[in-house]
Amino acid sequence: MLKKLSTLFIFFIFTIISLKAQERIKKTINTNWNFYKGEIDSFPNKNNDKLDWEKVNIPHTWNAVDVTDDKPGYYRGTGWYQKDVFIPSSFKDKDVYIYFEGAAQVAEVFINGKSVGTHIGGYNFFSFIITDAIKFDKLNTFSIKVNNQHNEDIPPLSADFTFYGGIYRDIYLVAANKIHFNMDNYASKGIFISTPKVNNQEASVMIKGDLTNNNKANQNLIIYSQIFDDNGKKVAEKTDKIKTAAQQNQDFQQVFATIKNPNLWSPESPYLYRVISQIKDAKTGNVFDEISNSLGFRWFSFDADKGFFLNGNHIKLIGTNRHQDFKGLGNALPDALHVRDMHLLKEMGGNFLRISHYPQDPEILEACDRLG
């Protein structure tokens, strides 16, 4: 009997793994980078051993100290990051991406000496597909050239804050099935949720999405999305069948049935639902990809005489302006420090945050959602 139960248990685990095997893998590659401050004229030649490389971890900026020392100005130029990354053979049938949460302000990415893309702008996410540049079951040399020189074609041109240079937010390696929510859409999740109508009695939810089929054949798919309350109870679901063409992107839209008596989000009660969206094989039901997003129901309005209203109630906005830097670290903050700032704001009675002049780390927005 015990043997039968063990066999059943193993089969059950295998079944779960089989159904989940096609979902994306995302892991940080933040640690143990080599950093060189300056130009490397010989790149991509291998004669760089004589250079004065420094061991660093990401997040990193080369301006952590010189912006606060006694010398005028700070370094605005080029820095290089290099690391060997092992890519397992299990990634062979997947699309492999390198994903950045932020690098300032021009970043060019090389894999094994081959340029896979350049991103301009110091504050937004970006990603590059690197499948054709990597070698599987081997170490691959990742080299990233970053530059924060003043450039009249790249805003902002001048401001009352520092234009730090470096890879100052997290880097990820992502392996996704050939069919996945589109990461090339400005490095977004490929899922965009809106609430066209919200009041005390009901709420409507709409999803606009974008997926990629990088297979060589057309594919019949199911888009399955579920909405859960904060206790994990399913409150809505939507299933749609679509057919995607080979080597193409596909837009889709889902409109949910009205959710009755929604729990509303507010600073006093920051209630969050969870939206899980999946791409499934229409024939087998296997999950190709899955994305999770938080969702809060609220509506707001402004009145010239009375001020700001949230969910029909007048609220006095109390808050701060925030820049993404810290003494001794520059703008290369770990997630814990970002979240700490939001806890401090909440503890001092704040309910409003102005995120300065630029998009900030995703941990900031997620903490604001959670804390109210």
mmCIF file of C-alpha atoms in Angstrom:
data_model
loop_
_atom_site.group_PDB
_atom_site.id
_atom_site.type_symbol
_atom_site.label_atom_id
_atom_site.label_comp_id
_atom_site.label_asym_id
_atom_site.label_seq_id
_atom_site.Cartn_x
_atom_site.Cartn_y
_atom_site.Cartn_z
ATOM 1 C CA MET A 1 0.000 0.000 0.000
ATOM 2 C CA LEU A 2 2.853 2.329 0.906
ATOM 3 C CA LYS A 3 4.530 1.601 -2.423
ATOM 4 C CA LYS A 4 1.310 2.416 -4.298
ATOM 5 C CA LEU A 5 0.921 5.675 -2.369
ATOM 6 C CA SER A 6 4.537 6.611 -3.089
ATOM 7 C CA THR A 7 4.069 5.885 -6.784
ATOM 8 C CA LEU A 8 0.882 7.937 -6.842
ATOM 9 C CA PHE A 9 2.619 10.803 -5.038
ATOM 10 C CA ILE A 10 5.529 10.778 -7.481
ATOM 11 C CA PHE A 11 3.123 10.665 -10.419
ATOM 12 C CA PHE A 12 1.179 13.586 -8.954
ATOM 13 C CA ILE A 13 4.356 15.659 -8.606
ATOM 14 C CA PHE A 14 5.435 14.753 -12.133
ATOM 15 C CA THR A 15 2.033 15.783 -13.474
ATOM 16 C CA ILE A 16 2.307 19.192 -11.806
ATOM 17 C CA ILE A 17 5.837 19.676 -13.111
ATOM 18 C CA SER A 18 4.749 18.669 -16.622
ATOM 19 C CA LEU A 19 1.927 21.200 -16.638
ATOM 20 C CA LYS A 20 4.184 23.933 -15.271
ATOM 21 C CA ALA A 21 7.300 23.070 -17.260
ATOM 22 C CA GLN A 22 6.618 25.572 -20.001
ATOM 23 C CA GLU A 23 6.245 28.665 -17.817
ATOM 24 C CA ARG A 24 8.915 31.341 -17.808
ATOM 25 C CA ILE A 25 11.991 31.254 -15.609
ATOM 26 C CA LYS A 26 13.250 34.549 -14.188
ATOM 27 C CA LYS A 27 16.335 34.900 -12.028
ATOM 28 C CA THR A 28 18.585 37.767 -11.006
ATOM 29 C CA ILE A 29 22.156 37.922 -12.233
ATOM 30 C CA ASN A 30 23.152 40.775 -9.908
ATOM 31 C CA THR A 31 26.225 39.347 -8.204
ATOM 32 C CA ASN A 32 29.942 39.148 -9.018
ATOM 33 C CA TRP A 33 30.331 41.502 -11.958
ATOM 34 C CA ASN A 34 33.658 42.909 -13.080
ATOM 35 C CA PHE A 35 33.568 46.682 -13.513
ATOM 36 C CA TYR A 36 35.969 48.974 -15.359
ATOM 37 C CA LYS A 37 35.646 52.746 -15.277
ATOM 38 C CA GLY A 38 36.645 54.141 -18.665
ATOM 39 C CA GLU A 39 36.715 53.254 -22.339
ATOM 40 C CA ILE A 40 37.991 49.883 -23.606
ATOM 41 C CA ASP A 41 39.405 50.527 -27.047
ATOM 42 C CA SER A 42 40.314 46.883 -27.689
ATOM 43 C CA PHE A 43 36.842 45.436 -27.036
ATOM 44 C CA PRO A 44 35.750 42.749 -27.922
ATOM 45 C CA ASN A 45 39.286 41.390 -28.002
ATOM 46 C CA LYS A 46 40.334 39.219 -25.073
ATOM 47 C CA ASN A 47 43.306 41.400 -24.112
ATOM 48 C CA ASN A 48 41.530 43.075 -21.224
ATOM 49 C CA ASP A 49 43.209 41.190 -18.365
ATOM 50 C CA LYS A 50 45.652 44.038 -17.711
ATOM 51 C CA LEU A 51 42.838 46.510 -17.068
ATOM 52 C CA ASP A 52 42.052 47.545 -13.522
ATOM 53 C CA TRP A 53 38.778 45.640 -13.098
ATOM 54 C CA GLU A 54 36.834 45.958 -9.854
ATOM 55 C CA LYS A 55 34.414 43.402 -8.377
ATOM 56 C CA VAL A 56 30.930 44.862 -7.889
ATOM 57 C CA ASN A 57 27.367 43.761 -7.379
ATOM 58 C CA ILE A 58 24.308 45.222 -9.051
ATOM 59 C CA PRO A 59 22.723 47.686 -8.248
ATOM 60 C CA HIS A 60 25.839 49.793 -8.875
ATOM 61 C CA THR A 61 26.770 53.345 -9.789
ATOM 62 C CA TRP A 62 30.234 54.738 -10.336
ATOM 63 C CA ASN A 63 29.074 58.066 -8.847
ATOM 64 C CA ALA A 64 28.278 56.848 -5.336
ATOM 65 C CA VAL A 65 31.180 58.825 -3.820
ATOM 66 C CA ASP A 66 32.276 61.571 -6.213
ATOM 67 C CA VAL A 67 28.967 63.438 -6.046
ATOM 68 C CA THR A 68 29.543 64.149 -2.342
ATOM 69 C CA ASP A 69 33.330 64.589 -2.152
ATOM 70 C CA ASP A 70 35.147 67.923 -1.937
ATOM 71 C CA LYS A 71 36.047 68.025 -5.621
ATOM 72 C CA PRO A 72 33.833 69.918 -8.087
ATOM 73 C CA GLY A 73 31.798 67.887 -10.573
ATOM 74 C CA TYR A 74 31.433 64.136 -10.937
ATOM 75 C CA TYR A 75 32.420 61.540 -13.521
ATOM 76 C CA ARG A 76 30.258 61.512 -16.630
ATOM 77 C CA GLY A 77 31.637 59.003 -19.071
ATOM 78 C CA THR A 78 31.807 55.290 -19.821
ATOM 79 C CA GLY A 79 31.823 52.246 -17.585
ATOM 80 C CA TRP A 80 31.993 48.568 -18.512
ATOM 81 C CA TYR A 81 30.430 45.592 -16.738
ATOM 82 C CA GLN A 82 31.442 42.024 -17.546
ATOM 83 C CA LYS A 83 30.424 38.626 -16.228
ATOM 84 C CA ASP A 84 30.443 34.986 -17.360
ATOM 85 C CA VAL A 85 26.972 33.450 -17.144
ATOM 86 C CA PHE A 86 26.243 29.742 -17.510
ATOM 87 C CA ILE A 87 23.236 29.009 -19.743
ATOM 88 C CA PRO A 88 21.840 25.477 -19.209
ATOM 89 C CA SER A 89 20.779 23.222 -22.068
ATOM 90 C CA SER A 90 17.244 23.271 -20.643
ATOM 91 C CA PHE A 91 16.906 26.757 -22.175
ATOM 92 C CA LYS A 92 17.493 25.510 -25.738
ATOM 93 C CA ASP A 93 13.817 25.413 -26.690
ATOM 94 C CA LYS A 94 13.036 28.770 -25.087
ATOM 95 C CA ASP A 95 13.388 32.456 -25.879
ATOM 96 C CA VAL A 96 16.093 33.870 -23.622
ATOM 97 C CA TYR A 97 16.144 37.543 -22.636
ATOM 98 C CA ILE A 98 18.320 39.825 -20.585
ATOM 99 C CA TYR A 99 16.095 42.240 -18.670
ATOM 100 C CA PHE A 100 17.109 45.517 -17.007
ATOM 101 C CA GLU A 101 15.089 47.600 -14.568
ATOM 102 C CA GLY A 102 17.331 50.594 -15.237
ATOM 103 C CA ALA A 103 20.773 51.657 -16.495
ATOM 104 C CA ALA A 104 21.921 55.245 -16.950
ATOM 105 C CA GLN A 105 21.835 56.496 -19.464
ATOM 106 C CA VAL A 106 22.933 54.686 -22.640
ATOM 107 C CA ALA A 107 23.515 50.938 -22.407
ATOM 108 C CA GLU A 108 24.831 48.634 -25.129
ATOM 109 C CA VAL A 109 24.722 44.900 -24.410
ATOM 110 C CA PHE A 110 27.199 42.393 -25.856
ATOM 111 C CA ILE A 111 26.868 38.618 -25.562
ATOM 112 C CA ASN A 112 30.066 36.738 -26.409
ATOM 113 C CA GLY A 113 31.333 39.872 -28.150
ATOM 114 C CA LYS A 114 28.203 40.334 -30.274
ATOM 115 C CA SER A 115 26.067 43.437 -29.800
ATOM 116 C CA VAL A 116 22.434 42.448 -29.151
ATOM 117 C CA GLY A 117 21.011 45.921 -28.633
ATOM 118 C CA THR A 118 21.332 49.463 -27.331
ATOM 119 C CA HIS A 119 18.928 51.266 -25.010
ATOM 120 C CA ILE A 120 18.755 55.047 -24.625
ATOM 121 C CA GLY A 121 17.265 56.546 -21.471
ATOM 122 C CA GLY A 122 18.231 56.164 -17.855
ATOM 123 C CA TYR A 123 14.972 55.432 -16.080
ATOM 124 C CA ASN A 124 12.901 52.824 -17.927
ATOM 125 C CA PHE A 125 12.882 49.039 -18.128
ATOM 126 C CA PHE A 126 14.353 47.423 -21.233
ATOM 127 C CA SER A 127 15.122 43.938 -22.470
ATOM 128 C CA PHE A 128 16.843 42.212 -25.378
ATOM 129 C CA ILE A 129 16.313 38.729 -26.745
ATOM 130 C CA ILE A 130 19.688 36.963 -26.714
ATOM 131 C CA THR A 131 18.765 33.441 -27.849
ATOM 132 C CA ASP A 132 20.825 33.544 -31.052
ATOM 133 C CA ALA A 133 23.896 34.978 -29.325
ATOM 134 C CA ILE A 134 24.285 32.492 -26.464
ATOM 135 C CA LYS A 135 25.899 29.065 -26.223
ATOM 136 C CA PHE A 136 24.042 26.432 -24.235
ATOM 137 C CA ASP A 137 25.656 24.340 -21.514
ATOM 138 C CA LYS A 138 28.580 26.774 -21.508
ATOM 139 C CA LEU A 139 29.729 29.983 -19.900
ATOM 140 C CA ASN A 140 28.743 33.061 -21.881
ATOM 141 C CA THR A 141 30.477 36.415 -21.539
ATOM 142 C CA PHE A 142 28.018 39.226 -20.861
ATOM 143 C CA SER A 143 29.560 42.680 -21.461
ATOM 144 C CA ILE A 144 27.596 45.872 -20.927
ATOM 145 C CA LYS A 145 28.837 49.309 -21.922
ATOM 146 C CA VAL A 146 27.096 52.118 -20.033
ATOM 147 C CA ASN A 147 27.549 55.848 -20.547
ATOM 148 C CA ASN A 148 26.187 58.869 -18.669
ATOM 149 C CA GLN A 149 27.847 61.637 -20.683
ATOM 150 C CA HIS A 150 25.871 64.796 -21.330
ATOM 151 C CA ASN A 151 24.039 64.345 -24.624
ATOM 152 C CA GLU A 152 21.791 67.048 -26.063
ATOM 153 C CA ASP A 153 19.659 64.360 -27.719
ATOM 154 C CA ILE A 154 18.883 62.550 -24.452
ATOM 155 C CA PRO A 155 16.698 64.264 -21.853
ATOM 156 C CA PRO A 156 16.827 65.448 -19.181
ATOM 157 C CA LEU A 157 19.572 67.894 -20.135
ATOM 158 C CA SER A 158 19.839 69.777 -16.852
ATOM 159 C CA ALA A 159 18.143 69.558 -13.481
ATOM 160 C CA ASP A 160 18.593 70.015 -9.754
ATOM 161 C CA PHE A 161 19.634 66.388 -9.264
ATOM 162 C CA THR A 162 22.541 64.130 -10.201
ATOM 163 C CA PHE A 163 22.709 62.129 -13.430
ATOM 164 C CA TYR A 164 24.276 59.018 -11.947
ATOM 165 C CA GLY A 165 25.904 56.479 -14.253
ATOM 166 C CA GLY A 166 25.779 52.708 -14.039
ATOM 167 C CA ILE A 167 23.490 49.694 -13.847
ATOM 168 C CA TYR A 168 21.693 50.952 -10.780
ATOM 169 C CA ARG A 169 18.702 48.590 -10.754
ATOM 170 C CA ASP A 170 18.325 44.813 -10.945
ATOM 171 C CA ILE A 171 19.255 42.661 -13.954
ATOM 172 C CA TYR A 172 17.431 39.442 -14.760
ATOM 173 C CA LEU A 173 17.887 36.496 -17.073
ATOM 174 C CA VAL A 174 14.504 35.369 -18.395
ATOM 175 C CA ALA A 175 13.765 32.128 -20.251
ATOM 176 C CA ALA A 176 10.268 31.980 -21.726
ATOM 177 C CA ASN A 177 8.490 29.470 -23.902
ATOM 178 C CA LYS A 178 8.383 30.299 -27.601
ATOM 179 C CA ILE A 179 4.781 31.321 -26.905
ATOM 180 C CA HIS A 180 4.677 33.951 -24.169
ATOM 181 C CA PHE A 181 3.308 37.322 -23.182
ATOM 182 C CA ASN A 182 5.249 39.857 -25.219
ATOM 183 C CA MET A 183 8.356 41.200 -23.475
ATOM 184 C CA ASP A 184 9.303 43.399 -26.438
ATOM 185 C CA ASN A 185 6.440 45.787 -25.666
ATOM 186 C CA TYR A 186 8.695 48.276 -23.855
ATOM 187 C CA ALA A 187 9.826 45.451 -21.534
ATOM 188 C CA SER A 188 6.352 45.342 -20.014
ATOM 189 C CA LYS A 189 4.559 42.250 -18.770
ATOM 190 C CA GLY A 190 2.417 42.288 -21.910
ATOM 191 C CA ILE A 191 -0.728 42.570 -19.768
ATOM 192 C CA PHE A 192 -2.512 45.907 -19.284
ATOM 193 C CA ILE A 193 -5.436 46.026 -16.855
ATOM 194 C CA SER A 194 -8.020 48.801 -16.680
ATOM 195 C CA THR A 195 -11.225 49.355 -14.704
ATOM 196 C CA PRO A 196 -13.634 51.256 -16.994
ATOM 197 C CA LYS A 197 -16.302 51.489 -14.296
ATOM 198 C CA VAL A 198 -15.969 51.430 -10.510
ATOM 199 C CA ASN A 199 -18.406 52.381 -7.767
ATOM 200 C CA ASN A 200 -19.561 50.981 -4.433
ATOM 201 C CA GLN A 201 -21.959 48.544 -6.077
ATOM 202 C CA GLU A 202 -19.922 47.136 -8.971
ATOM 203 C CA ALA A 203 -16.661 47.163 -10.874
ATOM 204 C CA SER A 204 -15.762 46.236 -14.429
ATOM 205 C CA VAL A 205 -12.370 44.917 -15.508
ATOM 206 C CA MET A 206 -10.791 44.839 -18.950
ATOM 207 C CA ILE A 207 -7.470 43.330 -19.989
ATOM 208 C CA LYS A 208 -5.614 44.307 -23.118
ATOM 209 C CA GLY A 209 -2.712 42.030 -23.851
ATOM 210 C CA ASP A 210 0.000 41.183 -26.311
ATOM 211 C CA LEU A 211 1.574 37.766 -26.855
ATOM 212 C CA THR A 212 4.351 36.376 -29.002
ATOM 213 C CA ASN A 213 4.356 33.155 -31.012
ATOM 214 C CA ASN A 214 7.957 32.494 -32.007
ATOM 215 C CA ASN A 215 7.207 28.943 -33.104
ATOM 216 C CA LYS A 216 7.404 28.002 -36.773
ATOM 217 C CA ALA A 217 3.745 26.936 -36.848
ATOM 218 C CA ASN A 218 0.382 28.544 -36.175
ATOM 219 C CA GLN A 219 -1.048 27.749 -32.753
ATOM 220 C CA ASN A 220 -4.510 27.512 -31.212
ATOM 221 C CA LEU A 221 -4.388 29.026 -27.746
ATOM 222 C CA ILE A 222 -6.529 29.793 -24.729
ATOM 223 C CA ILE A 223 -6.112 33.015 -22.759
ATOM 224 C CA TYR A 224 -7.326 32.276 -19.237
ATOM 225 C CA SER A 225 -7.446 35.050 -16.636
ATOM 226 C CA GLN A 226 -8.666 34.864 -13.049
ATOM 227 C CA ILE A 227 -9.257 37.512 -10.383
ATOM 228 C CA PHE A 228 -8.747 36.563 -6.720
ATOM 229 C CA ASP A 229 -9.537 38.520 -3.567
ATOM 230 C CA ASP A 230 -6.947 38.938 -0.814
ATOM 231 C CA ASN A 231 -8.052 35.639 0.768
ATOM 232 C CA GLY A 232 -7.334 33.740 -2.443
ATOM 233 C CA LYS A 233 -10.997 33.292 -3.357
ATOM 234 C CA LYS A 234 -11.741 33.461 -7.069
ATOM 235 C CA VAL A 235 -14.219 36.263 -7.814
ATOM 236 C CA ALA A 236 -14.085 36.298 -11.630
ATOM 237 C CA GLU A 237 -12.594 34.458 -14.589
ATOM 238 C CA LYS A 238 -12.475 34.820 -18.352
ATOM 239 C CA THR A 239 -11.547 32.343 -21.069
ATOM 240 C CA ASP A 240 -10.925 33.275 -24.694
ATOM 241 C CA LYS A 241 -9.740 31.190 -27.622
ATOM 242 C CA ILE A 242 -7.394 32.725 -30.171
ATOM 243 C CA LYS A 243 -5.331 31.514 -33.106
ATOM 244 C CA THR A 244 -1.852 32.937 -33.538
ATOM 245 C CA ALA A 245 0.236 32.995 -36.681
ATOM 246 C CA ALA A 246 3.776 31.651 -36.644
ATOM 247 C CA GLN A 247 6.546 34.145 -35.887
ATOM 248 C CA GLN A 248 4.023 36.881 -35.096
ATOM 249 C CA ASN A 249 2.739 38.959 -32.197
ATOM 250 C CA GLN A 250 -0.966 38.863 -31.365
ATOM 251 C CA ASP A 251 -3.097 41.426 -29.522
ATOM 252 C CA PHE A 252 -6.085 40.308 -27.475
ATOM 253 C CA GLN A 253 -8.723 41.769 -25.194
ATOM 254 C CA GLN A 254 -10.723 40.294 -22.322
ATOM 255 C CA VAL A 255 -13.789 41.846 -20.694
ATOM 256 C CA PHE A 256 -14.910 40.309 -17.397
ATOM 257 C CA ALA A 257 -18.413 40.014 -16.029
ATOM 258 C CA THR A 258 -19.212 42.771 -13.534
ATOM 259 C CA ILE A 259 -17.829 42.223 -10.025
ATOM 260 C CA LYS A 260 -20.502 43.028 -7.460
ATOM 261 C CA ASN A 261 -19.795 44.949 -4.223
ATOM 262 C CA PRO A 262 -16.032 45.269 -4.761
ATOM 263 C CA ASN A 263 -13.692 45.980 -1.880
ATOM 264 C CA LEU A 264 -12.378 49.453 -2.660
ATOM 265 C CA TRP A 265 -8.735 50.504 -2.384
ATOM 266 C CA SER A 266 -7.900 53.545 -0.237
ATOM 267 C CA PRO A 267 -4.993 54.778 1.927
ATOM 268 C CA GLU A 268 -6.892 53.617 5.013
ATOM 269 C CA SER A 269 -7.728 50.238 3.487
ATOM 270 C CA PRO A 270 -5.323 49.351 0.636
ATOM 271 C CA TYR A 271 -7.266 46.289 -0.514
ATOM 272 C CA LEU A 272 -5.657 44.476 -3.436
ATOM 273 C CA TYR A 273 -6.976 41.767 -5.690
ATOM 274 C CA ARG A 274 -4.689 39.497 -7.710
ATOM 275 C CA VAL A 275 -5.053 38.911 -11.465
ATOM 276 C CA ILE A 276 -3.457 35.756 -12.897
ATOM 277 C CA SER A 277 -3.266 35.544 -16.694
ATOM 278 C CA GLN A 278 -2.205 32.386 -18.512
ATOM 279 C CA ILE A 279 -1.554 31.288 -22.075
ATOM 280 C CA LYS A 280 -2.571 27.655 -22.560
ATOM 281 C CA ASP A 281 -2.342 25.136 -25.353
ATOM 282 C CA ALA A 282 -5.930 24.781 -26.606
ATOM 283 C CA LYS A 283 -5.437 21.049 -27.180
ATOM 284 C CA THR A 284 -3.520 19.873 -24.106
ATOM 285 C CA GLY A 285 -4.210 22.590 -21.555
ATOM 286 C CA ASN A 286 -0.490 22.955 -20.829
ATOM 287 C CA VAL A 287 0.469 26.397 -19.558
ATOM 288 C CA PHE A 288 2.905 28.222 -21.837
ATOM 289 C CA ASP A 289 3.189 31.392 -19.764
ATOM 290 C CA GLU A 290 1.733 33.031 -16.656
ATOM 291 C CA ILE A 291 1.725 36.616 -15.410
ATOM 292 C CA SER A 292 0.525 37.942 -12.049
ATOM 293 C CA ASN A 293 -0.619 41.527 -11.398
ATOM 294 C CA SER A 294 -2.143 43.306 -8.416
ATOM 295 C CA LEU A 295 -5.420 45.188 -8.868
ATOM 296 C CA GLY A 296 -7.089 47.837 -6.743
ATOM 297 C CA PHE A 297 -10.597 49.179 -7.361
ATOM 298 C CA ARG A 298 -11.010 52.936 -6.827
ATOM 299 C CA TRP A 299 -12.213 56.038 -8.582
ATOM 300 C CA PHE A 300 -11.171 59.641 -8.087
ATOM 301 C CA SER A 301 -12.058 63.180 -9.078
ATOM 302 C CA PHE A 302 -10.860 66.747 -8.608
ATOM 303 C CA ASP A 303 -12.912 69.793 -7.714
ATOM 304 C CA ALA A 304 -11.473 73.298 -8.135
ATOM 305 C CA ASP A 305 -13.035 74.472 -4.882
ATOM 306 C CA LYS A 306 -13.183 71.339 -2.738
ATOM 307 C CA GLY A 307 -10.041 69.468 -3.763
ATOM 308 C CA PHE A 308 -9.394 65.765 -4.283
ATOM 309 C CA PHE A 309 -11.949 62.981 -3.882
ATOM 310 C CA LEU A 310 -11.275 59.245 -3.710
ATOM 311 C CA ASN A 311 -14.185 56.804 -3.917
ATOM 312 C CA GLY A 312 -16.519 59.755 -3.419
ATOM 313 C CA ASN A 313 -14.817 60.885 -0.190
ATOM 314 C CA HIS A 314 -12.798 64.069 0.240
ATOM 315 C CA ILE A 315 -9.147 63.389 1.072
ATOM 316 C CA LYS A 316 -6.430 65.841 1.994
ATOM 317 C CA LEU A 317 -3.257 64.838 0.177
ATOM 318 C CA ILE A 318 -0.245 64.783 2.492
ATOM 319 C CA GLY A 319 3.080 63.602 1.178
ATOM 320 C CA THR A 320 6.573 64.217 -0.088
ATOM 321 C CA ASN A 321 8.743 64.456 -3.147
ATOM 322 C CA ARG A 322 11.289 61.636 -3.509
ATOM 323 C CA HIS A 323 14.545 61.159 -5.364
ATOM 324 C CA GLN A 324 15.957 57.655 -5.729
ATOM 325 C CA ASP A 325 19.300 58.171 -3.990
ATOM 326 C CA PHE A 326 20.892 57.561 -0.612
ATOM 327 C CA LYS A 327 24.074 58.732 1.096
ATOM 328 C CA GLY A 328 27.032 56.543 0.153
ATOM 329 C CA LEU A 329 25.058 54.572 -2.445
ATOM 330 C CA GLY A 330 24.034 57.173 -4.995
ATOM 331 C CA ASN A 331 20.996 55.848 -6.825
ATOM 332 C CA ALA A 332 22.080 52.186 -6.604
ATOM 333 C CA LEU A 333 19.649 51.256 -3.856
ATOM 334 C CA PRO A 334 18.689 47.730 -2.800
ATOM 335 C CA ASP A 335 14.962 47.024 -2.824
ATOM 336 C CA ALA A 336 14.820 47.130 0.971
ATOM 337 C CA LEU A 337 15.795 50.814 1.041
ATOM 338 C CA HIS A 338 13.137 51.724 -1.518
ATOM 339 C CA VAL A 339 10.504 49.981 0.581
ATOM 340 C CA ARG A 340 11.876 51.549 3.779
ATOM 341 C CA ASP A 341 11.194 55.026 2.386
ATOM 342 C CA MET A 342 7.572 54.113 1.736
ATOM 343 C CA HIS A 343 7.161 52.777 5.274
ATOM 344 C CA LEU A 344 8.605 56.022 6.644
ATOM 345 C CA LEU A 345 6.193 58.050 4.533
ATOM 346 C CA LYS A 346 3.264 55.991 5.778
ATOM 347 C CA GLU A 347 4.399 56.217 9.407
ATOM 348 C CA MET A 348 4.584 60.021 9.232
ATOM 349 C CA GLY A 349 0.959 60.156 8.103
ATOM 350 C CA GLY A 350 1.525 60.499 4.369
ATOM 351 C CA ASN A 351 -0.877 59.289 1.700
ATOM 352 C CA PHE A 352 0.717 60.848 -1.380
ATOM 353 C CA LEU A 353 4.061 60.489 -3.183
ATOM 354 C CA ARG A 354 5.490 62.575 -6.000
ATOM 355 C CA ILE A 355 8.105 60.367 -7.643
ATOM 356 C CA SER A 356 10.229 63.312 -8.623
ATOM 357 C CA HIS A 357 10.881 63.727 -12.355
ATOM 358 C CA TYR A 358 11.286 60.165 -13.608
ATOM 359 C CA PRO A 359 9.974 56.585 -13.340
ATOM 360 C CA GLN A 360 11.326 54.944 -10.201
ATOM 361 C CA ASP A 361 12.028 51.377 -9.147
ATOM 362 C CA PRO A 362 9.034 49.002 -9.418
ATOM 363 C CA GLU A 363 9.380 48.284 -5.692
ATOM 364 C CA ILE A 364 8.245 51.863 -5.036
ATOM 365 C CA LEU A 365 4.948 51.500 -6.882
ATOM 366 C CA GLU A 366 4.301 48.046 -5.439
ATOM 367 C CA ALA A 367 4.954 49.305 -1.905
ATOM 368 C CA CYS A 368 2.592 52.240 -2.486
ATOM 369 C CA ASP A 369 -0.095 49.788 -3.599
ATOM 370 C CA ARG A 370 0.391 47.607 -0.519
ATOM 371 C CA LEU A 371 0.736 50.347 2.077
ATOM 372 C CA GLY A 372 -1.838 52.818 0.795
#
